[in-house]
């Protein structure tokens, strides 16, 4: 099983690439790599990014968005990794680099949720939801979604919703994870990061 850290965004609202922002003494991307390693679920952890950022990561396994899908958001990152697969039955855990506090407990519980529902529901996507809204950037994706992602990337609607509404998807509520609610906090602006740091240290 593979994990994909989505780290190719322009970070315009943040002012600099969020992948390299620091929290608890680590950059976001390094913190997520270490967390994913502690789950012992993944034989491959991949950073998906754009060409301009690719050389800035101190990490060997970096995949650059395919040229024909550059600047098409997170789906381009997922697609660029998935299309390299040789196996038809791969499962990928996808996480955005701007959710640096996701815990190995959350990933492990989501994995158990996916496995419990995979056969009965033929799940293509298993992710978290908050207040009824899916969080498709903290989710497991089956290789089966690749053709759907490709179709969406060639459409006028590049939203992840456009993908998960077309496949079999199920969502685990974030409240089932017994951790402070900041574990799934999304950092879009510097003020978000400052607030997250304040919550952690409170």
Tab-separated table of N, CA, C and O in Angstrom, residues 69-137:
chain	number	residue	atom	x	y	z
A	69	UNK	N	-1.374	17.936	-17.079
A	69	UNK	CA	-2.307	18.216	-15.990
A	69	UNK	C	-1.731	19.175	-14.943
A	69	UNK	O	-2.223	19.233	-13.815
A	70	UNK	N	-0.712	19.916	-15.312
A	70	UNK	CA	-0.138	20.883	-14.379
A	70	UNK	C	-1.161	21.960	-14.027
A	70	UNK	O	-1.995	22.337	-14.855
A	71	UNK	N	-1.093	22.421	-12.771
A	71	UNK	CA	-1.981	23.480	-12.278
A	71	UNK	C	-3.455	23.079	-12.283
A	71	UNK	O	-4.337	23.919	-12.428
A	72	UNK	N	-3.700	21.769	-12.116
A	72	UNK	CA	-5.088	21.292	-12.064
A	72	UNK	C	-5.466	20.780	-10.669
A	72	UNK	O	-6.417	20.031	-10.524
A	73	UNK	N	-4.695	21.207	-9.654
A	73	UNK	CA	-5.075	20.904	-8.286
A	73	UNK	C	-4.726	19.507	-7.808
A	73	UNK	O	-3.935	18.790	-8.450
A	74	UNK	N	-5.319	19.092	-6.684
A	74	UNK	CA	-4.955	17.818	-6.048
A	74	UNK	C	-5.218	16.584	-6.906
A	74	UNK	O	-4.480	15.602	-6.811
A	75	UNK	N	-6.232	16.624	-7.745
A	75	UNK	CA	-6.516	15.462	-8.594
A	75	UNK	C	-5.358	15.165	-9.533
A	75	UNK	O	-5.066	13.996	-9.824
A	76	UNK	N	-4.689	16.214	-10.003
A	76	UNK	CA	-3.527	16.025	-10.877
A	76	UNK	C	-2.416	15.294	-10.136
A	76	UNK	O	-1.736	14.428	-10.705
A	77	UNK	N	-2.243	15.633	-8.853
A	77	UNK	CA	-1.221	14.966	-8.046
A	77	UNK	C	-1.525	13.498	-7.835
A	77	UNK	O	-0.644	12.642	-7.965
A	78	UNK	N	-2.778	13.198	-7.507
A	78	UNK	CA	-3.179	11.806	-7.303
A	78	UNK	C	-3.019	11.021	-8.609
A	78	UNK	O	-2.461	9.912	-8.631
A	79	UNK	N	-3.493	11.605	-9.685
A	79	UNK	CA	-3.436	10.937	-10.989
A	79	UNK	C	-1.998	10.663	-11.414
A	79	UNK	O	-1.676	9.567	-11.907
A	80	UNK	N	-1.117	11.643	-11.212
A	80	UNK	CA	0.273	11.511	-11.666
A	80	UNK	C	0.994	10.373	-10.959
A	80	UNK	O	1.873	9.732	-11.538
A	81	UNK	N	0.619	10.100	-9.706
A	81	UNK	CA	1.196	8.964	-8.981
A	81	UNK	C	0.514	7.666	-9.411
A	81	UNK	O	1.180	6.673	-9.734
A	82	UNK	N	-0.798	7.656	-9.439
A	82	UNK	CA	-1.546	6.431	-9.745
A	82	UNK	C	-1.230	5.866	-11.126
A	82	UNK	O	-1.173	4.650	-11.310
A	83	UNK	N	-1.036	6.749	-12.109
A	83	UNK	CA	-0.849	6.259	-13.469
A	83	UNK	C	0.495	5.551	-13.666
A	83	UNK	O	0.716	4.907	-14.676
A	84	UNK	N	1.374	5.659	-12.672
A	84	UNK	CA	2.655	4.953	-12.738
A	84	UNK	C	2.563	3.508	-12.239
A	84	UNK	O	3.492	2.732	-12.398
A	85	UNK	N	1.433	3.167	-11.644
A	85	UNK	CA	1.299	1.848	-11.004
A	85	UNK	C	1.248	0.735	-12.037
A	85	UNK	O	0.647	0.870	-13.103
A	86	UNK	N	1.882	-0.372	-11.679
A	86	UNK	CA	1.841	-1.552	-12.531
A	86	UNK	C	0.738	-2.508	-12.095
A	86	UNK	O	0.243	-3.302	-12.889
A	87	UNK	N	0.339	-2.438	-10.817
A	87	UNK	CA	-0.706	-3.319	-10.309
A	87	UNK	C	-2.066	-2.646	-10.439
A	87	UNK	O	-2.186	-1.430	-10.327
A	88	UNK	N	-3.093	-3.456	-10.647
A	88	UNK	CA	-4.446	-2.920	-10.828
A	88	UNK	C	-5.212	-2.846	-9.519
A	88	UNK	O	-6.337	-2.341	-9.482
A	89	UNK	N	-4.617	-3.342	-8.442
A	89	UNK	CA	-5.350	-3.450	-7.179
A	89	UNK	C	-4.732	-2.594	-6.074
A	89	UNK	O	-4.920	-2.873	-4.901
A	90	UNK	N	-4.001	-1.566	-6.448
A	90	UNK	CA	-3.345	-0.714	-5.460
A	90	UNK	C	-4.361	0.101	-4.659
A	90	UNK	O	-5.408	0.494	-5.175
A	91	UNK	N	-4.013	0.342	-3.404
A	91	UNK	CA	-4.759	1.272	-2.558
A	91	UNK	C	-3.790	2.350	-2.093
A	91	UNK	O	-2.646	2.060	-1.731
A	92	UNK	N	-4.234	3.591	-2.133
A	92	UNK	CA	-3.404	4.737	-1.782
A	92	UNK	C	-4.061	5.522	-0.649
A	92	UNK	O	-5.265	5.787	-0.711
A	93	UNK	N	-3.264	5.902	0.327
A	93	UNK	CA	-3.743	6.876	1.310
A	93	UNK	C	-3.297	8.243	0.831
A	93	UNK	O	-2.103	8.473	0.582
A	94	UNK	N	-4.251	9.148	0.679
A	94	UNK	CA	-3.981	10.485	0.170
A	94	UNK	C	-4.145	11.495	1.301
A	94	UNK	O	-5.164	11.485	2.001
A	95	UNK	N	-3.138	12.343	1.480
A	95	UNK	CA	-3.220	13.374	2.521
A	95	UNK	C	-2.604	14.669	2.013
A	95	UNK	O	-1.548	14.665	1.374
A	96	UNK	N	-3.286	15.761	2.283
A	96	UNK	CA	-2.775	17.067	1.893
A	96	UNK	C	-1.714	17.523	2.888
A	96	UNK	O	-1.859	17.343	4.098
A	97	UNK	N	-0.668	18.147	2.368
A	97	UNK	CA	0.444	18.575	3.222
A	97	UNK	C	0.021	19.658	4.209
A	97	UNK	O	0.708	19.889	5.215
A	98	UNK	N	-1.119	20.317	3.949
A	98	UNK	CA	-1.530	21.394	4.852
A	98	UNK	C	-2.433	20.912	5.990
A	98	UNK	O	-3.084	21.716	6.653
A	99	UNK	N	-2.437	19.596	6.238
A	99	UNK	CA	-3.077	19.051	7.452
A	99	UNK	C	-2.001	18.316	8.252
A	99	UNK	O	-2.013	17.088	8.360
A	100	UNK	N	-1.050	19.060	8.829
A	100	UNK	CA	0.158	18.446	9.394
A	100	UNK	C	-0.042	17.693	10.704
A	100	UNK	O	0.839	16.952	11.119
A	101	UNK	N	-1.199	17.874	11.369
A	101	UNK	CA	-1.386	17.257	12.678
A	101	UNK	C	-2.170	15.941	12.634
A	101	UNK	O	-2.512	15.384	13.678
A	102	UNK	N	-2.449	15.439	11.446
A	102	UNK	CA	-3.115	14.136	11.341
A	102	UNK	C	-2.260	13.088	12.046
A	102	UNK	O	-1.034	13.070	11.899
A	103	UNK	N	-2.907	12.219	12.807
A	103	UNK	CA	-2.186	11.261	13.647
A	103	UNK	C	-2.188	9.861	13.046
A	103	UNK	O	-3.053	9.522	12.228
A	104	UNK	N	-1.233	9.048	13.477
A	104	UNK	CA	-1.199	7.653	13.003
A	104	UNK	C	-2.432	6.903	13.488
A	104	UNK	O	-2.920	5.978	12.821
A	105	UNK	N	-2.984	7.315	14.630
A	105	UNK	CA	-4.208	6.688	15.135
A	105	UNK	C	-5.371	6.936	14.171
A	105	UNK	O	-6.154	6.023	13.888
A	106	UNK	N	-5.474	8.154	13.654
A	106	UNK	CA	-6.541	8.485	12.708
A	106	UNK	C	-6.396	7.688	11.418
A	106	UNK	O	-7.373	7.151	10.887
A	107	UNK	N	-5.172	7.581	10.922
A	107	UNK	CA	-4.927	6.834	9.686
A	107	UNK	C	-5.245	5.347	9.897
A	107	UNK	O	-5.890	4.709	9.056
A	108	UNK	N	-4.809	4.808	11.017
A	108	UNK	CA	-5.054	3.387	11.306
A	108	UNK	C	-6.548	3.095	11.447
A	108	UNK	O	-7.039	2.078	10.951
A	109	UNK	N	-7.280	4.007	12.102
A	109	UNK	CA	-8.714	3.794	12.272
A	109	UNK	C	-9.453	3.895	10.944
A	109	UNK	O	-10.385	3.139	10.685
A	110	UNK	N	-9.013	4.817	10.100
A	110	UNK	CA	-9.625	4.941	8.780
A	110	UNK	C	-9.337	3.697	7.942
A	110	UNK	O	-10.205	3.223	7.204
A	111	UNK	N	-8.147	3.176	8.078
A	111	UNK	CA	-7.795	1.939	7.366
A	111	UNK	C	-8.705	0.793	7.802
A	111	UNK	O	-9.229	0.041	6.964
A	112	UNK	N	-8.919	0.663	9.097
A	112	UNK	CA	-9.807	-0.387	9.608
A	112	UNK	C	-11.236	-0.195	9.101
A	112	UNK	O	-11.924	-1.159	8.752
A	113	UNK	N	-11.684	1.054	9.046
A	113	UNK	CA	-13.007	1.378	8.509
A	113	UNK	C	-13.101	0.962	7.050
A	113	UNK	O	-14.101	0.370	6.616
A	114	UNK	N	-12.061	1.259	6.284
A	114	UNK	CA	-12.048	0.907	4.867
A	114	UNK	C	-12.106	-0.609	4.688
A	114	UNK	O	-12.921	-1.126	3.907
A	115	UNK	N	-11.272	-1.322	5.422
A	115	UNK	CA	-11.223	-2.780	5.288
A	115	UNK	C	-12.574	-3.396	5.668
A	115	UNK	O	-13.061	-4.326	5.003
A	116	UNK	N	-13.194	-2.871	6.719
A	116	UNK	CA	-14.475	-3.405	7.182
A	116	UNK	C	-15.582	-3.227	6.149
A	116	UNK	O	-16.538	-4.004	6.114
A	117	UNK	N	-15.466	-2.195	5.313
A	117	UNK	CA	-16.519	-1.891	4.338
A	117	UNK	C	-16.136	-2.196	2.888
A	117	UNK	O	-16.981	-2.105	1.998
A	118	UNK	N	-14.891	-2.561	2.669
A	118	UNK	CA	-14.369	-2.697	1.308
A	118	UNK	C	-15.103	-3.765	0.503
A	118	UNK	O	-15.566	-3.523	-0.604
A	119	UNK	N	-15.239	-4.941	1.087
A	119	UNK	CA	-15.822	-6.059	0.334
A	119	UNK	C	-17.328	-5.867	0.156
A	119	UNK	O	-17.864	-5.976	-0.946
A	120	UNK	N	-18.003	-5.531	1.251
A	120	UNK	CA	-19.460	-5.412	1.199
A	120	UNK	C	-19.912	-4.285	0.277
A	120	UNK	O	-20.856	-4.435	-0.499
A	121	UNK	N	-19.226	-3.150	0.334
A	121	UNK	CA	-19.652	-1.981	-0.431
A	121	UNK	C	-18.815	-1.752	-1.695
A	121	UNK	O	-19.082	-0.824	-2.449
A	122	UNK	N	-17.809	-2.600	-1.932
A	122	UNK	CA	-16.898	-2.386	-3.058
A	122	UNK	C	-16.401	-0.930	-3.074
A	122	UNK	O	-16.471	-0.227	-4.079
A	123	UNK	N	-15.908	-0.501	-1.922
A	123	UNK	CA	-15.511	0.902	-1.769
A	123	UNK	C	-14.375	1.288	-2.708
A	123	UNK	O	-13.392	0.570	-2.852
A	124	UNK	N	-14.533	2.455	-3.319
A	124	UNK	CA	-13.462	3.052	-4.111
A	124	UNK	C	-12.714	4.109	-3.307
A	124	UNK	O	-11.521	4.306	-3.483
A	125	UNK	N	-13.452	4.817	-2.430
A	125	UNK	CA	-12.862	5.861	-1.587
A	125	UNK	C	-13.411	5.727	-0.177
A	125	UNK	O	-14.612	5.567	0.020
A	126	UNK	N	-12.515	5.758	0.809
A	126	UNK	CA	-12.908	5.797	2.221
A	126	UNK	C	-12.155	6.950	2.859
A	126	UNK	O	-10.920	6.967	2.863
A	127	UNK	N	-12.905	7.923	3.369
A	127	UNK	CA	-12.251	9.092	3.933
A	127	UNK	C	-12.952	9.584	5.175
A	127	UNK	O	-13.891	8.956	5.674
A	128	UNK	N	-12.495	10.708	5.669
A	128	UNK	CA	-13.124	11.331	6.826
A	128	UNK	C	-14.160	12.359	6.364
A	128	UNK	O	-14.118	12.852	5.227
A	129	UNK	N	-15.089	12.655	7.267
A	129	UNK	CA	-16.018	13.753	7.044
A	129	UNK	C	-16.165	14.549	8.333
A	129	UNK	O	-15.999	14.009	9.432
A	130	UNK	N	-16.464	15.832	8.178
A	130	UNK	CA	-16.682	16.720	9.321
A	130	UNK	C	-18.007	17.436	9.130
A	130	UNK	O	-18.220	18.096	8.095
A	131	UNK	N	-18.902	17.275	10.096
A	131	UNK	CA	-20.232	17.888	10.036
A	131	UNK	C	-20.942	17.563	8.724
A	131	UNK	O	-21.622	18.396	8.123
A	132	UNK	N	-20.763	16.322	8.272
A	132	UNK	CA	-21.439	15.861	7.064
A	132	UNK	C	-20.724	16.175	5.766
A	132	UNK	O	-21.157	15.743	4.693
A	133	UNK	N	-19.626	16.922	5.835
A	133	UNK	CA	-18.886	17.290	4.622
A	133	UNK	C	-17.649	16.407	4.465
A	133	UNK	O	-16.793	16.368	5.357
A	134	UNK	N	-17.533	15.688	3.345
A	134	UNK	CA	-16.363	14.839	3.127
A	134	UNK	C	-15.058	15.635	3.103
A	134	UNK	O	-15.025	16.796	2.689
A	135	UNK	N	-14.001	14.988	3.583
A	135	UNK	CA	-12.647	15.553	3.499
A	135	UNK	C	-11.846	14.629	2.572
A	135	UNK	O	-11.191	13.690	3.021
A	136	UNK	N	-11.912	14.855	1.261
A	136	UNK	CA	-11.294	13.923	0.310
A	136	UNK	C	-9.775	13.967	0.276
A	136	UNK	O	-9.147	13.158	-0.421
A	137	UNK	N	-9.181	14.895	1.048
A	137	UNK	CA	-7.715	14.953	1.108
A	137	UNK	C	-7.177	14.313	2.392
A	137	UNK	O	-6.016	14.503	2.740
